[in-house]
Amino acid sequence: PSIDKPLLLFYGFLLPYKGLDVLAKSLSLLKDIWDRFNLIIAGNGNDASLPFFQTLPNCHIINRYLSNDEMMNLIRQSSAILLPYKSASQTGIIPTCALYGKPCIATRVGAFSEMIQDGKNGVLVEPNNPTAFANAIHRIVFDSSLRSTLSEGAARFGENDKYSWEIIAEQTINFYSE
């Protein structure tokens, strides 16, 4: 992939609830800008949407188990992480990506809407909405200022917010002191 274009990353086990089919529909709506970004689909699985991604000129698929080092390297290289999930509970993806200052485009499922502040450290859209997800991708691809703002916000994840170790420790002490 060309390094002068935003690199979007979808990673993890390729399971239906992670919405790879939603991402495929979203990208179908963005045919006219495929040359403006690169996409990596990385993870082990046999999702029915993979053949679509194989047709994209800007997409590289790594369909196998990846080591932690490989995943961290992909995150470091990326501009944004794509999380078009249909459902979720808790996740380690957002704090992991925040370590590298990488914002996420995610759906409002599970803990995503608790960890991502829309417009500050990522972009949130309604689940199962390919048009909204496509619009979010479009914004990330064309607005370098937004990418920069979201990256800075992602890098500050856990600083003086409810995920800060100091605040968590203080809340824990207060809970047991009552």
Short mmCIF file of N, CA and C in Angstrom, two decimals:
data_model
loop_
_atom_site.label_atom_id
_atom_site.label_comp_id
_atom_site.label_asym_id
_atom_site.label_seq_id
_atom_site.Cartn_x
_atom_site.Cartn_y
_atom_site.Cartn_z
N PRO A 1 0.82 -1.20 0.00
CA PRO A 1 0.00 0.00 0.00
C PRO A 1 0.86 1.26 0.00
N SER A 2 0.36 2.29 -0.63
CA SER A 2 1.05 3.57 -0.70
C SER A 2 1.04 4.24 0.67
N ILE A 3 2.18 4.79 1.10
CA ILE A 3 2.26 5.39 2.42
C ILE A 3 1.71 6.81 2.45
N ASP A 4 1.42 7.41 1.30
CA ASP A 4 0.90 8.76 1.30
C ASP A 4 -0.63 8.82 1.41
N LYS A 5 -1.27 7.69 1.56
CA LYS A 5 -2.71 7.62 1.69
C LYS A 5 -3.06 7.11 3.09
N PRO A 6 -4.22 7.54 3.63
CA PRO A 6 -4.63 6.98 4.92
C PRO A 6 -4.75 5.46 4.82
N LEU A 7 -4.31 4.78 5.87
CA LEU A 7 -4.41 3.33 5.94
C LEU A 7 -5.46 2.96 6.98
N LEU A 8 -6.50 2.28 6.54
CA LEU A 8 -7.58 1.85 7.41
C LEU A 8 -7.37 0.37 7.71
N LEU A 9 -7.60 -0.01 8.96
CA LEU A 9 -7.33 -1.37 9.41
C LEU A 9 -8.55 -1.99 10.08
N PHE A 10 -8.91 -3.18 9.62
CA PHE A 10 -9.89 -4.03 10.29
C PHE A 10 -9.11 -5.25 10.73
N TYR A 11 -9.12 -5.55 12.04
CA TYR A 11 -8.33 -6.69 12.48
C TYR A 11 -9.05 -7.51 13.54
N GLY A 12 -8.59 -8.74 13.69
CA GLY A 12 -9.13 -9.66 14.68
C GLY A 12 -9.69 -10.90 14.00
N PHE A 13 -10.25 -11.80 14.81
CA PHE A 13 -10.88 -12.98 14.22
C PHE A 13 -12.03 -12.53 13.33
N LEU A 14 -12.14 -13.12 12.16
CA LEU A 14 -13.17 -12.74 11.20
C LEU A 14 -14.45 -13.51 11.51
N LEU A 15 -15.27 -12.92 12.35
CA LEU A 15 -16.51 -13.53 12.79
C LEU A 15 -17.70 -12.67 12.37
N PRO A 16 -18.86 -13.27 12.12
CA PRO A 16 -20.02 -12.52 11.61
C PRO A 16 -20.42 -11.30 12.44
N TYR A 17 -20.35 -11.38 13.76
CA TYR A 17 -20.79 -10.25 14.58
C TYR A 17 -19.89 -9.02 14.44
N LYS A 18 -18.72 -9.19 13.85
CA LYS A 18 -17.80 -8.06 13.69
C LYS A 18 -18.12 -7.18 12.48
N GLY A 19 -19.12 -7.58 11.69
CA GLY A 19 -19.66 -6.70 10.66
C GLY A 19 -18.81 -6.50 9.42
N LEU A 20 -18.03 -7.49 9.05
CA LEU A 20 -17.25 -7.35 7.82
C LEU A 20 -18.18 -7.17 6.62
N ASP A 21 -19.37 -7.76 6.66
CA ASP A 21 -20.34 -7.56 5.59
C ASP A 21 -20.84 -6.11 5.55
N VAL A 22 -20.98 -5.48 6.70
CA VAL A 22 -21.37 -4.07 6.75
C VAL A 22 -20.26 -3.22 6.15
N LEU A 23 -19.02 -3.55 6.47
CA LEU A 23 -17.89 -2.81 5.90
C LEU A 23 -17.87 -2.97 4.38
N ALA A 24 -18.14 -4.18 3.88
CA ALA A 24 -18.17 -4.40 2.42
C ALA A 24 -19.24 -3.53 1.77
N LYS A 25 -20.42 -3.46 2.36
CA LYS A 25 -21.49 -2.61 1.81
C LYS A 25 -21.09 -1.14 1.87
N SER A 26 -20.43 -0.75 2.95
CA SER A 26 -19.97 0.63 3.08
C SER A 26 -18.97 0.98 1.98
N LEU A 27 -18.03 0.09 1.75
CA LEU A 27 -17.02 0.35 0.74
C LEU A 27 -17.60 0.35 -0.67
N SER A 28 -18.66 -0.42 -0.88
CA SER A 28 -19.34 -0.40 -2.18
C SER A 28 -19.88 0.99 -2.48
N LEU A 29 -20.26 1.70 -1.43
CA LEU A 29 -20.77 3.07 -1.59
C LEU A 29 -19.65 4.08 -1.85
N LEU A 30 -18.41 3.65 -1.67
CA LEU A 30 -17.26 4.55 -1.79
C LEU A 30 -16.38 4.22 -3.00
N LYS A 31 -16.95 3.56 -4.00
CA LYS A 31 -16.16 3.14 -5.18
C LYS A 31 -15.35 4.27 -5.78
N ASP A 32 -15.93 5.47 -5.78
CA ASP A 32 -15.27 6.60 -6.44
C ASP A 32 -14.05 7.12 -5.67
N ILE A 33 -13.81 6.63 -4.46
CA ILE A 33 -12.64 7.11 -3.71
C ILE A 33 -11.70 5.98 -3.29
N TRP A 34 -11.86 4.79 -3.85
CA TRP A 34 -10.99 3.67 -3.48
C TRP A 34 -9.52 4.02 -3.65
N ASP A 35 -9.20 4.89 -4.59
CA ASP A 35 -7.81 5.24 -4.84
C ASP A 35 -7.26 6.24 -3.82
N ARG A 36 -8.10 6.69 -2.88
CA ARG A 36 -7.69 7.71 -1.91
C ARG A 36 -7.27 7.14 -0.56
N PHE A 37 -7.39 5.83 -0.37
CA PHE A 37 -7.00 5.21 0.89
C PHE A 37 -6.59 3.77 0.64
N ASN A 38 -5.93 3.20 1.63
CA ASN A 38 -5.57 1.79 1.62
C ASN A 38 -6.30 1.10 2.77
N LEU A 39 -6.54 -0.18 2.60
CA LEU A 39 -7.27 -0.96 3.59
C LEU A 39 -6.54 -2.28 3.83
N ILE A 40 -6.43 -2.65 5.10
CA ILE A 40 -5.92 -3.97 5.45
C ILE A 40 -6.99 -4.68 6.26
N ILE A 41 -7.30 -5.89 5.84
CA ILE A 41 -8.16 -6.80 6.59
C ILE A 41 -7.22 -7.86 7.14
N ALA A 42 -7.09 -7.94 8.46
CA ALA A 42 -6.11 -8.85 9.06
C ALA A 42 -6.75 -9.70 10.14
N GLY A 43 -6.64 -10.98 9.98
CA GLY A 43 -7.15 -11.89 10.99
C GLY A 43 -7.52 -13.23 10.39
N ASN A 44 -7.74 -14.16 11.26
CA ASN A 44 -8.04 -15.52 10.85
C ASN A 44 -9.55 -15.72 10.76
N GLY A 45 -10.00 -16.35 9.69
CA GLY A 45 -11.42 -16.65 9.56
C GLY A 45 -11.82 -16.83 8.11
N ASN A 46 -13.06 -17.24 7.94
CA ASN A 46 -13.58 -17.48 6.60
C ASN A 46 -14.90 -16.74 6.43
N ASP A 47 -14.86 -15.44 6.55
CA ASP A 47 -16.05 -14.62 6.42
C ASP A 47 -16.53 -14.61 4.97
N ALA A 48 -17.83 -14.67 4.78
CA ALA A 48 -18.42 -14.69 3.44
C ALA A 48 -18.13 -13.42 2.64
N SER A 49 -17.72 -12.35 3.29
CA SER A 49 -17.43 -11.08 2.61
C SER A 49 -16.02 -11.01 2.04
N LEU A 50 -15.16 -11.93 2.41
CA LEU A 50 -13.76 -11.86 1.95
C LEU A 50 -13.61 -11.79 0.44
N PRO A 51 -14.39 -12.54 -0.35
CA PRO A 51 -14.23 -12.42 -1.81
C PRO A 51 -14.42 -10.99 -2.32
N PHE A 52 -15.33 -10.23 -1.72
CA PHE A 52 -15.52 -8.83 -2.13
C PHE A 52 -14.23 -8.06 -1.91
N PHE A 53 -13.62 -8.20 -0.73
CA PHE A 53 -12.42 -7.44 -0.41
C PHE A 53 -11.26 -7.82 -1.32
N GLN A 54 -11.25 -9.07 -1.81
CA GLN A 54 -10.20 -9.50 -2.73
C GLN A 54 -10.28 -8.77 -4.06
N THR A 55 -11.42 -8.20 -4.38
CA THR A 55 -11.58 -7.47 -5.65
C THR A 55 -11.14 -6.02 -5.55
N LEU A 56 -10.94 -5.52 -4.34
CA LEU A 56 -10.60 -4.10 -4.16
C LEU A 56 -9.13 -3.85 -4.47
N PRO A 57 -8.85 -2.85 -5.30
CA PRO A 57 -7.46 -2.57 -5.66
C PRO A 57 -6.64 -2.00 -4.50
N ASN A 58 -7.31 -1.45 -3.50
CA ASN A 58 -6.62 -0.80 -2.39
C ASN A 58 -6.59 -1.64 -1.13
N CYS A 59 -6.94 -2.93 -1.23
CA CYS A 59 -7.09 -3.77 -0.05
C CYS A 59 -6.06 -4.90 -0.03
N HIS A 60 -5.48 -5.09 1.13
CA HIS A 60 -4.56 -6.20 1.35
C HIS A 60 -5.17 -7.07 2.45
N ILE A 61 -5.31 -8.36 2.19
CA ILE A 61 -5.90 -9.28 3.15
C ILE A 61 -4.81 -10.18 3.71
N ILE A 62 -4.78 -10.25 5.04
CA ILE A 62 -3.87 -11.17 5.73
C ILE A 62 -4.78 -12.11 6.49
N ASN A 63 -5.11 -13.24 5.87
CA ASN A 63 -6.09 -14.16 6.45
C ASN A 63 -5.39 -15.32 7.14
N ARG A 64 -4.92 -15.02 8.35
CA ARG A 64 -4.27 -16.02 9.18
C ARG A 64 -4.16 -15.44 10.58
N TYR A 65 -3.82 -16.30 11.50
CA TYR A 65 -3.55 -15.83 12.87
C TYR A 65 -2.32 -14.94 12.82
N LEU A 66 -2.38 -13.80 13.50
CA LEU A 66 -1.24 -12.90 13.56
C LEU A 66 -0.74 -12.82 15.00
N SER A 67 0.55 -12.74 15.16
CA SER A 67 1.13 -12.60 16.49
C SER A 67 0.81 -11.20 17.03
N ASN A 68 1.00 -11.03 18.32
CA ASN A 68 0.81 -9.71 18.93
C ASN A 68 1.73 -8.67 18.30
N ASP A 69 2.96 -9.06 18.03
CA ASP A 69 3.90 -8.12 17.40
C ASP A 69 3.42 -7.69 16.02
N GLU A 70 2.91 -8.65 15.24
CA GLU A 70 2.39 -8.31 13.91
C GLU A 70 1.20 -7.36 14.02
N MET A 71 0.31 -7.63 14.98
CA MET A 71 -0.86 -6.77 15.14
C MET A 71 -0.45 -5.37 15.56
N MET A 72 0.48 -5.27 16.50
CA MET A 72 0.93 -3.95 16.95
C MET A 72 1.59 -3.18 15.81
N ASN A 73 2.32 -3.87 14.97
CA ASN A 73 2.94 -3.23 13.82
C ASN A 73 1.88 -2.69 12.86
N LEU A 74 0.84 -3.47 12.62
CA LEU A 74 -0.25 -3.00 11.74
C LEU A 74 -0.96 -1.79 12.35
N ILE A 75 -1.21 -1.84 13.65
CA ILE A 75 -1.86 -0.70 14.31
C ILE A 75 -1.00 0.54 14.19
N ARG A 76 0.31 0.39 14.44
CA ARG A 76 1.23 1.53 14.34
C ARG A 76 1.18 2.18 12.96
N GLN A 77 1.08 1.36 11.91
CA GLN A 77 1.09 1.87 10.54
C GLN A 77 -0.23 2.52 10.12
N SER A 78 -1.31 2.18 10.82
CA SER A 78 -2.64 2.59 10.37
C SER A 78 -2.97 4.03 10.74
N SER A 79 -3.94 4.58 10.03
CA SER A 79 -4.49 5.91 10.32
C SER A 79 -5.71 5.81 11.21
N ALA A 80 -6.49 4.75 11.03
CA ALA A 80 -7.71 4.55 11.82
C ALA A 80 -8.07 3.07 11.79
N ILE A 81 -8.76 2.65 12.85
CA ILE A 81 -9.19 1.26 12.99
C ILE A 81 -10.69 1.20 12.72
N LEU A 82 -11.11 0.22 11.94
CA LEU A 82 -12.52 0.08 11.57
C LEU A 82 -13.18 -1.00 12.42
N LEU A 83 -14.27 -0.64 13.08
CA LEU A 83 -15.00 -1.55 13.95
C LEU A 83 -16.50 -1.49 13.61
N PRO A 84 -16.90 -2.11 12.50
CA PRO A 84 -18.31 -2.05 12.09
C PRO A 84 -19.18 -3.11 12.77
N TYR A 85 -18.87 -3.43 14.01
CA TYR A 85 -19.50 -4.53 14.74
C TYR A 85 -21.02 -4.41 14.78
N LYS A 86 -21.67 -5.57 14.75
CA LYS A 86 -23.12 -5.65 14.90
C LYS A 86 -23.51 -5.80 16.37
N SER A 87 -22.62 -6.39 17.14
CA SER A 87 -22.81 -6.53 18.58
C SER A 87 -21.44 -6.64 19.22
N ALA A 88 -21.40 -6.36 20.51
CA ALA A 88 -20.14 -6.45 21.26
C ALA A 88 -20.47 -6.32 22.74
N SER A 89 -19.51 -6.69 23.55
CA SER A 89 -19.63 -6.42 24.99
C SER A 89 -18.43 -5.55 25.34
N GLN A 90 -17.45 -6.10 26.01
CA GLN A 90 -16.23 -5.36 26.32
C GLN A 90 -15.19 -5.63 25.23
N THR A 91 -14.20 -4.77 25.16
CA THR A 91 -13.17 -4.93 24.15
C THR A 91 -11.85 -4.34 24.64
N GLY A 92 -10.77 -4.91 24.18
CA GLY A 92 -9.45 -4.35 24.44
C GLY A 92 -8.91 -3.59 23.24
N ILE A 93 -9.67 -3.61 22.14
CA ILE A 93 -9.18 -2.97 20.91
C ILE A 93 -8.99 -1.47 21.09
N ILE A 94 -9.96 -0.80 21.67
CA ILE A 94 -9.89 0.66 21.75
C ILE A 94 -8.71 1.13 22.62
N PRO A 95 -8.55 0.59 23.85
CA PRO A 95 -7.38 1.02 24.62
C PRO A 95 -6.05 0.62 23.97
N THR A 96 -6.03 -0.52 23.30
CA THR A 96 -4.80 -0.94 22.61
C THR A 96 -4.45 0.04 21.50
N CYS A 97 -5.44 0.40 20.70
CA CYS A 97 -5.19 1.35 19.61
C CYS A 97 -4.84 2.73 20.15
N ALA A 98 -5.44 3.09 21.29
CA ALA A 98 -5.14 4.38 21.90
C ALA A 98 -3.68 4.49 22.31
N LEU A 99 -3.06 3.36 22.69
CA LEU A 99 -1.63 3.38 23.04
C LEU A 99 -0.79 3.95 21.90
N TYR A 100 -1.27 3.77 20.68
CA TYR A 100 -0.55 4.24 19.50
C TYR A 100 -1.20 5.49 18.90
N GLY A 101 -2.18 6.07 19.60
CA GLY A 101 -2.83 7.28 19.12
C GLY A 101 -3.67 7.04 17.87
N LYS A 102 -4.28 5.87 17.79
CA LYS A 102 -5.06 5.52 16.60
C LYS A 102 -6.55 5.57 16.92
N PRO A 103 -7.28 6.44 16.24
CA PRO A 103 -8.72 6.53 16.46
C PRO A 103 -9.46 5.37 15.80
N CYS A 104 -10.68 5.15 16.26
CA CYS A 104 -11.52 4.09 15.71
C CYS A 104 -12.78 4.67 15.10
N ILE A 105 -13.20 4.08 14.00
CA ILE A 105 -14.54 4.30 13.48
C ILE A 105 -15.31 3.08 13.93
N ALA A 106 -16.32 3.28 14.76
CA ALA A 106 -17.00 2.15 15.39
C ALA A 106 -18.51 2.37 15.42
N THR A 107 -19.20 1.26 15.62
CA THR A 107 -20.64 1.33 15.80
C THR A 107 -20.96 1.47 17.28
N ARG A 108 -22.13 1.98 17.56
CA ARG A 108 -22.58 2.18 18.94
C ARG A 108 -23.10 0.87 19.53
N VAL A 109 -22.19 -0.05 19.79
CA VAL A 109 -22.54 -1.32 20.41
C VAL A 109 -21.61 -1.56 21.59
N GLY A 110 -22.09 -2.34 22.56
CA GLY A 110 -21.26 -2.71 23.70
C GLY A 110 -20.56 -1.52 24.32
N ALA A 111 -19.31 -1.73 24.65
CA ALA A 111 -18.53 -0.70 25.33
C ALA A 111 -17.96 0.35 24.38
N PHE A 112 -18.15 0.18 23.08
CA PHE A 112 -17.59 1.16 22.14
C PHE A 112 -18.06 2.57 22.46
N SER A 113 -19.36 2.73 22.71
CA SER A 113 -19.88 4.08 22.95
C SER A 113 -19.49 4.61 24.34
N GLU A 114 -19.00 3.73 25.20
CA GLU A 114 -18.48 4.19 26.49
C GLU A 114 -17.05 4.68 26.36
N MET A 115 -16.27 4.06 25.49
CA MET A 115 -14.85 4.38 25.36
C MET A 115 -14.55 5.42 24.29
N ILE A 116 -15.37 5.46 23.27
CA ILE A 116 -15.14 6.40 22.18
C ILE A 116 -16.01 7.62 22.38
N GLN A 117 -15.38 8.78 22.37
CA GLN A 117 -16.09 10.05 22.41
C GLN A 117 -16.14 10.55 20.98
N ASP A 118 -17.34 10.51 20.42
CA ASP A 118 -17.52 10.86 19.01
C ASP A 118 -16.94 12.23 18.71
N GLY A 119 -16.04 12.27 17.74
CA GLY A 119 -15.42 13.52 17.33
C GLY A 119 -14.21 13.92 18.15
N LYS A 120 -13.93 13.16 19.22
CA LYS A 120 -12.78 13.49 20.06
C LYS A 120 -11.67 12.46 19.95
N ASN A 121 -12.02 11.17 20.05
CA ASN A 121 -11.00 10.12 19.91
C ASN A 121 -11.43 9.04 18.92
N GLY A 122 -12.50 9.31 18.21
CA GLY A 122 -13.02 8.38 17.22
C GLY A 122 -14.33 8.87 16.65
N VAL A 123 -14.93 8.04 15.83
CA VAL A 123 -16.22 8.36 15.22
C VAL A 123 -17.16 7.20 15.51
N LEU A 124 -18.36 7.53 15.97
CA LEU A 124 -19.38 6.52 16.27
C LEU A 124 -20.55 6.65 15.30
N VAL A 125 -21.04 5.51 14.85
CA VAL A 125 -22.23 5.47 13.98
C VAL A 125 -23.15 4.36 14.49
N GLU A 126 -24.38 4.39 14.04
CA GLU A 126 -25.34 3.37 14.42
C GLU A 126 -24.95 2.03 13.78
N PRO A 127 -25.20 0.93 14.47
CA PRO A 127 -24.85 -0.38 13.91
C PRO A 127 -25.71 -0.73 12.70
N ASN A 128 -25.17 -1.60 11.86
CA ASN A 128 -25.87 -2.10 10.66
C ASN A 128 -26.31 -0.97 9.73
N ASN A 129 -25.49 0.08 9.65
CA ASN A 129 -25.82 1.21 8.80
C ASN A 129 -24.63 1.49 7.87
N PRO A 130 -24.58 0.77 6.73
CA PRO A 130 -23.45 0.95 5.82
C PRO A 130 -23.27 2.38 5.33
N THR A 131 -24.36 3.12 5.15
CA THR A 131 -24.24 4.50 4.67
C THR A 131 -23.54 5.37 5.71
N ALA A 132 -23.95 5.24 6.97
CA ALA A 132 -23.31 6.03 8.03
C ALA A 132 -21.83 5.64 8.18
N PHE A 133 -21.54 4.35 8.08
CA PHE A 133 -20.15 3.91 8.19
C PHE A 133 -19.33 4.44 7.00
N ALA A 134 -19.92 4.41 5.81
CA ALA A 134 -19.24 4.95 4.63
C ALA A 134 -18.97 6.44 4.79
N ASN A 135 -19.95 7.17 5.32
CA ASN A 135 -19.75 8.60 5.54
C ASN A 135 -18.62 8.86 6.53
N ALA A 136 -18.53 8.04 7.57
CA ALA A 136 -17.45 8.21 8.54
C ALA A 136 -16.09 7.93 7.89
N ILE A 137 -16.01 6.89 7.09
CA ILE A 137 -14.77 6.59 6.37
C ILE A 137 -14.41 7.77 5.45
N HIS A 138 -15.39 8.28 4.74
CA HIS A 138 -15.16 9.42 3.84
C HIS A 138 -14.56 10.60 4.60
N ARG A 139 -15.14 10.89 5.76
CA ARG A 139 -14.63 12.00 6.59
C ARG A 139 -13.17 11.77 6.99
N ILE A 140 -12.86 10.56 7.42
CA ILE A 140 -11.50 10.24 7.86
C ILE A 140 -10.51 10.34 6.70
N VAL A 141 -10.92 9.86 5.55
CA VAL A 141 -10.04 9.86 4.38
C VAL A 141 -9.73 11.28 3.92
N PHE A 142 -10.73 12.15 3.88
CA PHE A 142 -10.55 13.47 3.28
C PHE A 142 -10.22 14.59 4.26
N ASP A 143 -10.40 14.38 5.54
CA ASP A 143 -10.19 15.46 6.50
C ASP A 143 -8.97 15.15 7.37
N SER A 144 -7.81 15.57 6.91
CA SER A 144 -6.58 15.29 7.66
C SER A 144 -6.58 16.00 9.01
N SER A 145 -7.23 17.13 9.10
CA SER A 145 -7.34 17.83 10.38
C SER A 145 -8.15 16.99 11.37
N LEU A 146 -9.24 16.39 10.91
CA LEU A 146 -10.03 15.52 11.76
C LEU A 146 -9.21 14.31 12.20
N ARG A 147 -8.49 13.70 11.26
CA ARG A 147 -7.62 12.56 11.61
C ARG A 147 -6.64 12.95 12.70
N SER A 148 -6.06 14.13 12.57
CA SER A 148 -5.09 14.61 13.55
C SER A 148 -5.75 14.83 14.92
N THR A 149 -6.91 15.47 14.93
CA THR A 149 -7.65 15.71 16.17
C THR A 149 -8.01 14.40 16.85
N LEU A 150 -8.52 13.44 16.07
CA LEU A 150 -8.92 12.15 16.63
C LEU A 150 -7.71 11.37 17.13
N SER A 151 -6.60 11.45 16.42
CA SER A 151 -5.38 10.77 16.85
C SER A 151 -4.87 11.34 18.17
N GLU A 152 -4.90 12.66 18.29
CA GLU A 152 -4.48 13.30 19.54
C GLU A 152 -5.41 12.89 20.67
N GLY A 153 -6.71 12.85 20.40
CA GLY A 153 -7.68 12.42 21.42
C GLY A 153 -7.48 10.97 21.81
N ALA A 154 -7.21 10.12 20.84
CA ALA A 154 -6.97 8.70 21.13
C ALA A 154 -5.71 8.54 21.99
N ALA A 155 -4.69 9.32 21.69
CA ALA A 155 -3.44 9.23 22.46
C ALA A 155 -3.63 9.67 23.91
N ARG A 156 -4.65 10.47 24.16
CA ARG A 156 -4.93 10.94 25.53
C ARG A 156 -5.92 10.04 26.27
N PHE A 157 -6.34 8.94 25.65
CA PHE A 157 -7.24 7.99 26.31
C PHE A 157 -6.62 7.54 27.63
N GLY A 158 -7.36 7.63 28.72
CA GLY A 158 -6.84 7.22 30.02
C GLY A 158 -6.12 8.32 30.78
N GLU A 159 -6.09 9.52 30.22
CA GLU A 159 -5.49 10.66 30.92
C GLU A 159 -6.61 11.51 31.50
N ASN A 160 -6.70 11.55 32.80
CA ASN A 160 -7.71 12.35 33.51
C ASN A 160 -9.13 12.07 33.05
N ASP A 161 -9.42 10.83 32.70
CA ASP A 161 -10.79 10.44 32.40
C ASP A 161 -11.13 9.19 33.20
N LYS A 162 -12.29 8.63 33.00
CA LYS A 162 -12.71 7.50 33.83
C LYS A 162 -11.85 6.25 33.62
N TYR A 163 -10.96 6.26 32.63
CA TYR A 163 -10.06 5.13 32.41
C TYR A 163 -8.65 5.39 32.95
N SER A 164 -8.46 6.53 33.60
CA SER A 164 -7.18 6.86 34.21
C SER A 164 -6.96 5.97 35.43
N TRP A 165 -5.76 5.39 35.54
CA TRP A 165 -5.46 4.52 36.68
C TRP A 165 -5.59 5.28 38.00
N GLU A 166 -5.21 6.54 38.01
CA GLU A 166 -5.33 7.33 39.23
C GLU A 166 -6.79 7.47 39.65
N ILE A 167 -7.66 7.74 38.70
CA ILE A 167 -9.08 7.90 39.01
C ILE A 167 -9.69 6.56 39.40
N ILE A 168 -9.32 5.49 38.72
CA ILE A 168 -9.83 4.16 39.07
C ILE A 168 -9.39 3.80 40.49
N ALA A 169 -8.14 4.07 40.82
CA ALA A 169 -7.64 3.77 42.17
C ALA A 169 -8.39 4.59 43.21
N GLU A 170 -8.58 5.87 42.93
CA GLU A 170 -9.31 6.73 43.87
C GLU A 170 -10.75 6.24 44.07
N GLN A 171 -11.42 5.87 43.00
CA GLN A 171 -12.79 5.35 43.11
C GLN A 171 -12.83 4.04 43.89
N THR A 172 -11.84 3.20 43.70
CA THR A 172 -11.77 1.92 44.42
C THR A 172 -11.58 2.17 45.91
N ILE A 173 -10.66 3.05 46.25
CA ILE A 173 -10.41 3.39 47.66
C ILE A 173 -11.68 3.96 48.29
N ASN A 174 -12.32 4.88 47.57
CA ASN A 174 -13.56 5.49 48.09
C ASN A 174 -14.65 4.44 48.30
N PHE A 175 -14.75 3.51 47.38
CA PHE A 175 -15.77 2.46 47.49
C PHE A 175 -15.57 1.63 48.76
N TYR A 176 -14.33 1.22 49.00
CA TYR A 176 -14.04 0.38 50.16
C TYR A 176 -13.99 1.17 51.46
N SER A 177 -13.84 2.49 51.37
CA SER A 177 -13.80 3.31 52.58
C SER A 177 -15.18 3.65 53.11
N GLU A 178 -16.18 3.50 52.29
CA GLU A 178 -17.55 3.87 52.70
C GLU A 178 -18.18 2.85 53.60
#
